[in-house]
XYZ file of C-alpha atoms in Angstrom:
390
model
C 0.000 0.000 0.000
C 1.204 3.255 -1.172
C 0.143 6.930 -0.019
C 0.700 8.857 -3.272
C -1.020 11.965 -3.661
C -1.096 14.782 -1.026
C -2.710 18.048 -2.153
C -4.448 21.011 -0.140
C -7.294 23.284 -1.152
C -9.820 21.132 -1.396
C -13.208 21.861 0.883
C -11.908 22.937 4.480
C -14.533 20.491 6.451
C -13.951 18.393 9.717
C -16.903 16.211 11.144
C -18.740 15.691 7.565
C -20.209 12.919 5.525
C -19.042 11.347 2.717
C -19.893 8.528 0.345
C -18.801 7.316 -3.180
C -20.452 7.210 -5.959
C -18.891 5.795 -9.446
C -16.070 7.972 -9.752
C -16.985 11.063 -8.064
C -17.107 11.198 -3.544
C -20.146 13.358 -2.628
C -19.391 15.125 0.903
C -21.812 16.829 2.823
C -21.897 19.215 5.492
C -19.304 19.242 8.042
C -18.191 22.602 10.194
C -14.925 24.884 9.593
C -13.471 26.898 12.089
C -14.868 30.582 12.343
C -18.193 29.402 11.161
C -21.602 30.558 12.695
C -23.773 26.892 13.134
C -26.745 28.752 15.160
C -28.708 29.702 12.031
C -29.815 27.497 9.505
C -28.508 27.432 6.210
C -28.443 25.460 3.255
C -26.076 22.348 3.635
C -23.050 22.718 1.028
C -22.002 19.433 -1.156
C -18.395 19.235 -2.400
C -17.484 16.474 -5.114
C -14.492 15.238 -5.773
C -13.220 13.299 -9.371
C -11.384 10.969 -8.865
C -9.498 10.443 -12.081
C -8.014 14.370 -11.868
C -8.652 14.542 -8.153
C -10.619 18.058 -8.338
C -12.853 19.574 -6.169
C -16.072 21.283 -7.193
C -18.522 22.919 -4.814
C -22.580 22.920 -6.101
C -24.177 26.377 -6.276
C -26.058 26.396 -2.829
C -29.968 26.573 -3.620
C -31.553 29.939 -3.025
C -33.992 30.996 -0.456
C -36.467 31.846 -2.818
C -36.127 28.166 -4.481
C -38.728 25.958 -4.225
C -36.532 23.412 -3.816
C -34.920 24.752 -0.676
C -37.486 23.350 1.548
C -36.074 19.895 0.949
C -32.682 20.891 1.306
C -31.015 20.042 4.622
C -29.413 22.290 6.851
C -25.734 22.992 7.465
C -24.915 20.452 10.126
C -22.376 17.905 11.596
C -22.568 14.399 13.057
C -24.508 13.542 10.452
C -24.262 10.008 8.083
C -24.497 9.592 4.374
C -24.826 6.208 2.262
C -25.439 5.264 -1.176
C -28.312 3.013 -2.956
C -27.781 3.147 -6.227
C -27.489 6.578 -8.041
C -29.059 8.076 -4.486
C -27.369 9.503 -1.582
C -29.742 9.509 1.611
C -28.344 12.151 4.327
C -29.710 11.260 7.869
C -29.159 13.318 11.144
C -26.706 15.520 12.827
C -27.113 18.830 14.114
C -26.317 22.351 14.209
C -25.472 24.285 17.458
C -29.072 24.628 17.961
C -30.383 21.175 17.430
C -30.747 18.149 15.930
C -32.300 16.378 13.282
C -33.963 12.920 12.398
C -35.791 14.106 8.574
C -34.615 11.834 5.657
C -33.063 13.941 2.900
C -31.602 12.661 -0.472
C -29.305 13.631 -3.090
C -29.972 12.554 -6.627
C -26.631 12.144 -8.056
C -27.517 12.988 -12.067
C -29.666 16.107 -11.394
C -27.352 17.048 -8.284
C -31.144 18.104 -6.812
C -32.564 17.374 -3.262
C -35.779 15.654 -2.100
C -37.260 14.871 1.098
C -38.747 11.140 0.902
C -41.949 10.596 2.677
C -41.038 8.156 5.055
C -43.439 5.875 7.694
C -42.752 3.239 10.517
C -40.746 3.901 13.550
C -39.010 6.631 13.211
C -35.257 7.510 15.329
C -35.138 9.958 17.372
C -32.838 13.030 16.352
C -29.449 12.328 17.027
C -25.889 12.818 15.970
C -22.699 10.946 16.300
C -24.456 7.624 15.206
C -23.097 5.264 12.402
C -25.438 4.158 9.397
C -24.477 1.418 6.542
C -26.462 -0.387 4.281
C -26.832 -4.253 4.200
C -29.260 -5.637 1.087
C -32.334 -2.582 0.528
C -31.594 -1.348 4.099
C -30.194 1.501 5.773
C -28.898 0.265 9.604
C -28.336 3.307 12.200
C -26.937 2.153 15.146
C -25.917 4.467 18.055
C -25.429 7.969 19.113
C -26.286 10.848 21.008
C -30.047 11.823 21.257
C -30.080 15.072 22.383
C -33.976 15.377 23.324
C -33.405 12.390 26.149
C -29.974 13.634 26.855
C -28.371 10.338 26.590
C -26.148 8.065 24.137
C -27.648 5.079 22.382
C -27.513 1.607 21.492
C -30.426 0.801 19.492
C -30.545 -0.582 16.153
C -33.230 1.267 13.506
C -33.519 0.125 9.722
C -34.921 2.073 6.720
C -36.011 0.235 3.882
C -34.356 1.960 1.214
C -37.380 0.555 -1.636
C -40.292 1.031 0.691
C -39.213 3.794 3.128
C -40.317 2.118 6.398
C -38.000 2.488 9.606
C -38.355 -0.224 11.592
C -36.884 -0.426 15.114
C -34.321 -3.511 15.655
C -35.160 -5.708 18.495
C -31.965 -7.896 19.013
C -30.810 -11.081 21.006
C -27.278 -11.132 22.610
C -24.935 -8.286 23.918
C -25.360 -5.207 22.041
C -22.371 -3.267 22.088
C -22.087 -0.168 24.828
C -23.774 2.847 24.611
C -21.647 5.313 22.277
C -21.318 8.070 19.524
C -18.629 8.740 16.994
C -17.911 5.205 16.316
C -18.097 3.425 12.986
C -20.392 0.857 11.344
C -19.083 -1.355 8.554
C -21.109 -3.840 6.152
C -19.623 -7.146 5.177
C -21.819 -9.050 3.626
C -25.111 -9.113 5.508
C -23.461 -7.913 8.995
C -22.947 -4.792 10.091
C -19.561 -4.395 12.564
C -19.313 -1.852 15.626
C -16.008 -0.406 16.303
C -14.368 2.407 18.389
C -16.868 5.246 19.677
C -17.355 7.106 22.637
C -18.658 5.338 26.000
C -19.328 6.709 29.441
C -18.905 4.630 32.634
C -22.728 5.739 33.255
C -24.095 3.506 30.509
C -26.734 5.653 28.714
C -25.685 9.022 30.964
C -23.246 11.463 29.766
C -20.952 12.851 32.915
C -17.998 13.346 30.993
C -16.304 9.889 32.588
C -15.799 8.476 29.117
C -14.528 4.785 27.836
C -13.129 4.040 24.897
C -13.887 0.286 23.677
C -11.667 -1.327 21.103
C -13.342 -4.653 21.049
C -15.610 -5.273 17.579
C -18.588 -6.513 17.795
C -21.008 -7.370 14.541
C -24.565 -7.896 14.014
C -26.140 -10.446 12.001
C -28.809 -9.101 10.450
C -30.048 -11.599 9.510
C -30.882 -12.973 12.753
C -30.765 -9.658 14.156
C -28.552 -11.391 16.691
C -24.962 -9.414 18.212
C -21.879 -11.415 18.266
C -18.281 -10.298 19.938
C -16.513 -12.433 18.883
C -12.643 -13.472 20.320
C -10.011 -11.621 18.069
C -5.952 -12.194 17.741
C -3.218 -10.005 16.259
C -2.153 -6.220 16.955
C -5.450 -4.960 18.169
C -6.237 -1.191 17.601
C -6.244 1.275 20.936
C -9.848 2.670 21.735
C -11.010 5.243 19.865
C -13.692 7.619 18.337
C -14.256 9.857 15.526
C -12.656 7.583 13.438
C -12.933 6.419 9.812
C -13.510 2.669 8.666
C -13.746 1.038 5.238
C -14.110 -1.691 3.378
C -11.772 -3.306 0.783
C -12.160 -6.760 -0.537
C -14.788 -7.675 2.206
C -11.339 -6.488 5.187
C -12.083 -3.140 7.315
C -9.650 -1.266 7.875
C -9.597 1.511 10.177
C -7.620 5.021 10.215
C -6.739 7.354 12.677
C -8.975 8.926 15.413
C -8.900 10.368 19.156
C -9.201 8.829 22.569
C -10.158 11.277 24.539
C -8.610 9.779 28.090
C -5.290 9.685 26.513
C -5.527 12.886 24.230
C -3.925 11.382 22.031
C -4.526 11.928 18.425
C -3.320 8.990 15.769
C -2.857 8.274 12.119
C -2.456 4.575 11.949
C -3.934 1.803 9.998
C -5.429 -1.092 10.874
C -6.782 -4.275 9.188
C -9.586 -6.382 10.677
C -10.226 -9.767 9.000
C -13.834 -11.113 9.679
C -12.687 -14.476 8.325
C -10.580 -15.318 10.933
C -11.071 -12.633 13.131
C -7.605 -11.104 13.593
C -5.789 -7.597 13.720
C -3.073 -6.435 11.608
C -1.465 -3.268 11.926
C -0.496 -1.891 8.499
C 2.569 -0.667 7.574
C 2.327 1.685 4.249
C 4.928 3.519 1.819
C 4.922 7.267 1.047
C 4.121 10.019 3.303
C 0.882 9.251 5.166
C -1.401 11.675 6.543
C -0.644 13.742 10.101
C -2.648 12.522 13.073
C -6.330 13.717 12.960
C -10.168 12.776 13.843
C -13.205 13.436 11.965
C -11.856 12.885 8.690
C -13.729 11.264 5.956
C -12.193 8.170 3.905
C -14.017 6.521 0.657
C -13.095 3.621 -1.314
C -13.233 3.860 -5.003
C -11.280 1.146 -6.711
C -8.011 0.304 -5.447
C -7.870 3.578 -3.907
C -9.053 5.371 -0.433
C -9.157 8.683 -0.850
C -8.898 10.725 2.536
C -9.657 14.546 2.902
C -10.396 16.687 5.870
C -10.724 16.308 9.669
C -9.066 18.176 12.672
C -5.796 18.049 14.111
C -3.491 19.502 17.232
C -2.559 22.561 16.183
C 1.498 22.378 14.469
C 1.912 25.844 13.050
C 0.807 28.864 11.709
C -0.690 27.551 8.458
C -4.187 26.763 8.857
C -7.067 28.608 10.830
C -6.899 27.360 14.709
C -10.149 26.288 16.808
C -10.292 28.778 19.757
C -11.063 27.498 23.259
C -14.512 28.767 23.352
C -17.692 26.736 24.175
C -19.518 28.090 21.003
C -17.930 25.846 18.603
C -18.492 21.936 18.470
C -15.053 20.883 19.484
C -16.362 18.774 22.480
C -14.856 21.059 25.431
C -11.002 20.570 24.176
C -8.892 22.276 25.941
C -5.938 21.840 23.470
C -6.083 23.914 19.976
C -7.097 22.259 17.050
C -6.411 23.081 13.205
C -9.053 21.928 10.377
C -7.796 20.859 7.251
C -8.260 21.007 3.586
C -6.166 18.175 2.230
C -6.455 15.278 -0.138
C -4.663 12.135 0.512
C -5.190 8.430 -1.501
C -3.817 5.224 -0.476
C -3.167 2.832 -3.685
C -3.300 -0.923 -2.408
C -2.303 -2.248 -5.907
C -0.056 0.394 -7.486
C 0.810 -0.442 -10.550
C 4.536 0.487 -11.741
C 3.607 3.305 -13.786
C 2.102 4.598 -10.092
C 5.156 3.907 -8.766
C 7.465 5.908 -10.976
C 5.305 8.832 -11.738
C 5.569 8.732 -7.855
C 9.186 9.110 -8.073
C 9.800 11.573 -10.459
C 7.515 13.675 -8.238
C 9.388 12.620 -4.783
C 12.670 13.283 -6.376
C 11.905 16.347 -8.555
C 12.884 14.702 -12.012
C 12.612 16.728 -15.263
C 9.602 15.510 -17.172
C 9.379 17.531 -20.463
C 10.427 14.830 -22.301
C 7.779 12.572 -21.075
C 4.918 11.633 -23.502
C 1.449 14.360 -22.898
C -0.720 11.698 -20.888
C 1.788 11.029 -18.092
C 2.280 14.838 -17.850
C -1.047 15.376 -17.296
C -1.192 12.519 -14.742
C 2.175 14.461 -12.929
C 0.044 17.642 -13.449
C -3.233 16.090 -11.959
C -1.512 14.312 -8.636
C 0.979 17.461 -7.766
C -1.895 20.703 -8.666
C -3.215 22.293 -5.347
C -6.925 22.373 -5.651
C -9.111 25.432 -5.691
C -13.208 25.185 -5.157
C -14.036 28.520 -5.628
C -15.637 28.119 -8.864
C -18.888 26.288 -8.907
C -19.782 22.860 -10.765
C -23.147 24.016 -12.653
C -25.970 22.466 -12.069
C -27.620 21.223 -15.480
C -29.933 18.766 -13.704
């Protein structure tokens, strides 16, 4: 595994949501530094193409739209998953409040719609996990603001028929907990990392930090934990996990008992349940939580999150109880970067990686790979809108 592009100026976002989608990553939402998240405002949607790795931003929707009443508001905490040529955005919350409305993103008009959903609907929450497993979305998790309390209940939207359904299970759920991760391999859905408090349900700011996985078969709606081996990953939350060739691997995240920030990857193998702690080539990404990371490929392409502060580069979080930095007392910095992780580079990867790490001349290379050097080495810049022709 190779880390092999690194750029900046791509959408400045920490605590977003982010899915793939052929060969474009739609991300959503998210907060920035500096930012006012008391009023509402449309959400914004950044997508990324993969093949030249440039950013676009779609033209917000005007007030005065009739579309804008099924656009959702700015918020963070929120999840995002794909079904088909559909994105459906669920939850997360603004400094004012949460939200449990269903919102989707049709990805050839680039237009919104609110679904008209029935069943048993989740309560408004953010911090939870979703996935989907066959037709259905699976939310586990948590923090519902209106009960003041984290959560370990299962919900299910059927993504053909738009009925939630609450999730009664058999065995040990896992702990209550936000800012985990939910993964889908095959038809279950595996729990890792996340925020805890000794409390159970109660938040009193004594928090755990489980590193134990634990999957649900949804098929018999039945938890398992089962016994791992190998290098197993410290505790953490806010997190990213994905899935490549039915492994998850998980990057980076905080534990909040440590402080302690990290940018290392991890494999988990549901086959034989065992650990492995990766070991990649090139320059990986610095330390950092909230981050989002999408699969498309052979490739994971990471961008964003929130770091301790190193220098005087980017925009710092100030100590102040008005932003949604969880009551930090270090300073944090929010980024704008790009990073992708090959697993199967091929050689010409490899050396248009090393003319770039060592600086060689490459005017007498043929126009195609030129453009690829251009393409992987170009700072991005979103400031120009992708029109909306939908």
């Amino acid at each position: 595994m190779y880390w092999t592009v690194h750029l900046e100026g791509g959408p400045r976002r920490v605590n977003h949501a982010a899915v793939a989608v052929g060969d474009h990553i739609y991300s959503f939402g998210g907060y920035c530094t500096g930012e006012n998240y008391r009023r509402q405002r449309p959400m914004d949607v950044h997508v990324l193409n993969t093949v030249n790795y440039r950013w676009t931003a779609i033209p917000l929707i005007k007030p005065d739209d009739p579309q804008s009443l099924c656009v959702p508001y700015q918020r963070y905490g929120h999840t995002a998953v794909s079904y088909g040529d559909k994105i459906y955005v669920w939850g997360g919350r603004n400094d004012e409040a949460p939200c449990n409305i269903l919102f989707c993103f049709d990805t050839k008009t680039l237009k919104w719609s609110c679904p008209k959903v029935h069943g048993i609907i989740p309560g408004a929450r953010d911090g939870h996990s979703a996935c989907v497993i066959r037709h259905s979305m699976y939310i586990f998790g948590g923090f519902e603001e209106e009960i003041d309390r984290f959560s370990r209940d299962v919900h299910a939207l059927n993504l053909e028929t738009m009925e939630w359904r609450y999730i009664i299970t058999k065995g040990n759920p896992p702990s209550y907990r936000d800012f985990h991760a939910a993964s889908a391999v095959g038809t279950k859905m595996y729990i890792f990392g996340g925020r805890g408090d000794v409390h159970g349900p109660y938040h009193s700011q004594e928090e755990v930090y489980s590193n134990e996985i634990i999957y649900l078969e949804t098929l018999t709606s039945t938890w398992h934990c089962p016994a791992t081996t190998g290098k197993i990953p410290p505790g953490r939350r806010s997190h990213s996990a994905f899935v490549y060739r039915n492994n998850i691997y998980i990057f980076g995240g905080y534990n909040g008992i440590e402080d302690r920030h990290f940018n290392d990857l991890y494999c988990f193998v549901p086959d034989s349940n065992h650990w492995i702690q990766i070991k990649t080539q090139g320059k990986r990404p610095c330390e950092r939580r909230r981050q989002s990371c999408c699969v498309v490929g052979d490739r994971v392409f990471l961008f964003g999150g929130t770091s301790p502060y190193l220098g005087p580069q980017l925009p710092m979080a100030p100590d102040n109880e008005d932003m949604p930095l969880d009551g930090l007392d270090s300073k944090l910095m929010d980024h704008s970067d790009l990073h992708v992780l090959d697993f199967v580079p091929t050689l010409k990867t490899l050396c248009l990686q090393v003319v770039i790490d060592k600086r060689l001349e490459d005017s007498w290379l043929p126009r195609d790979l030129r453009w690829e050097l251009q393409a992987m080495t170009t700072n991005n810049n979103i400031s120009r809108p992708l029109n909306n022709t939908g």
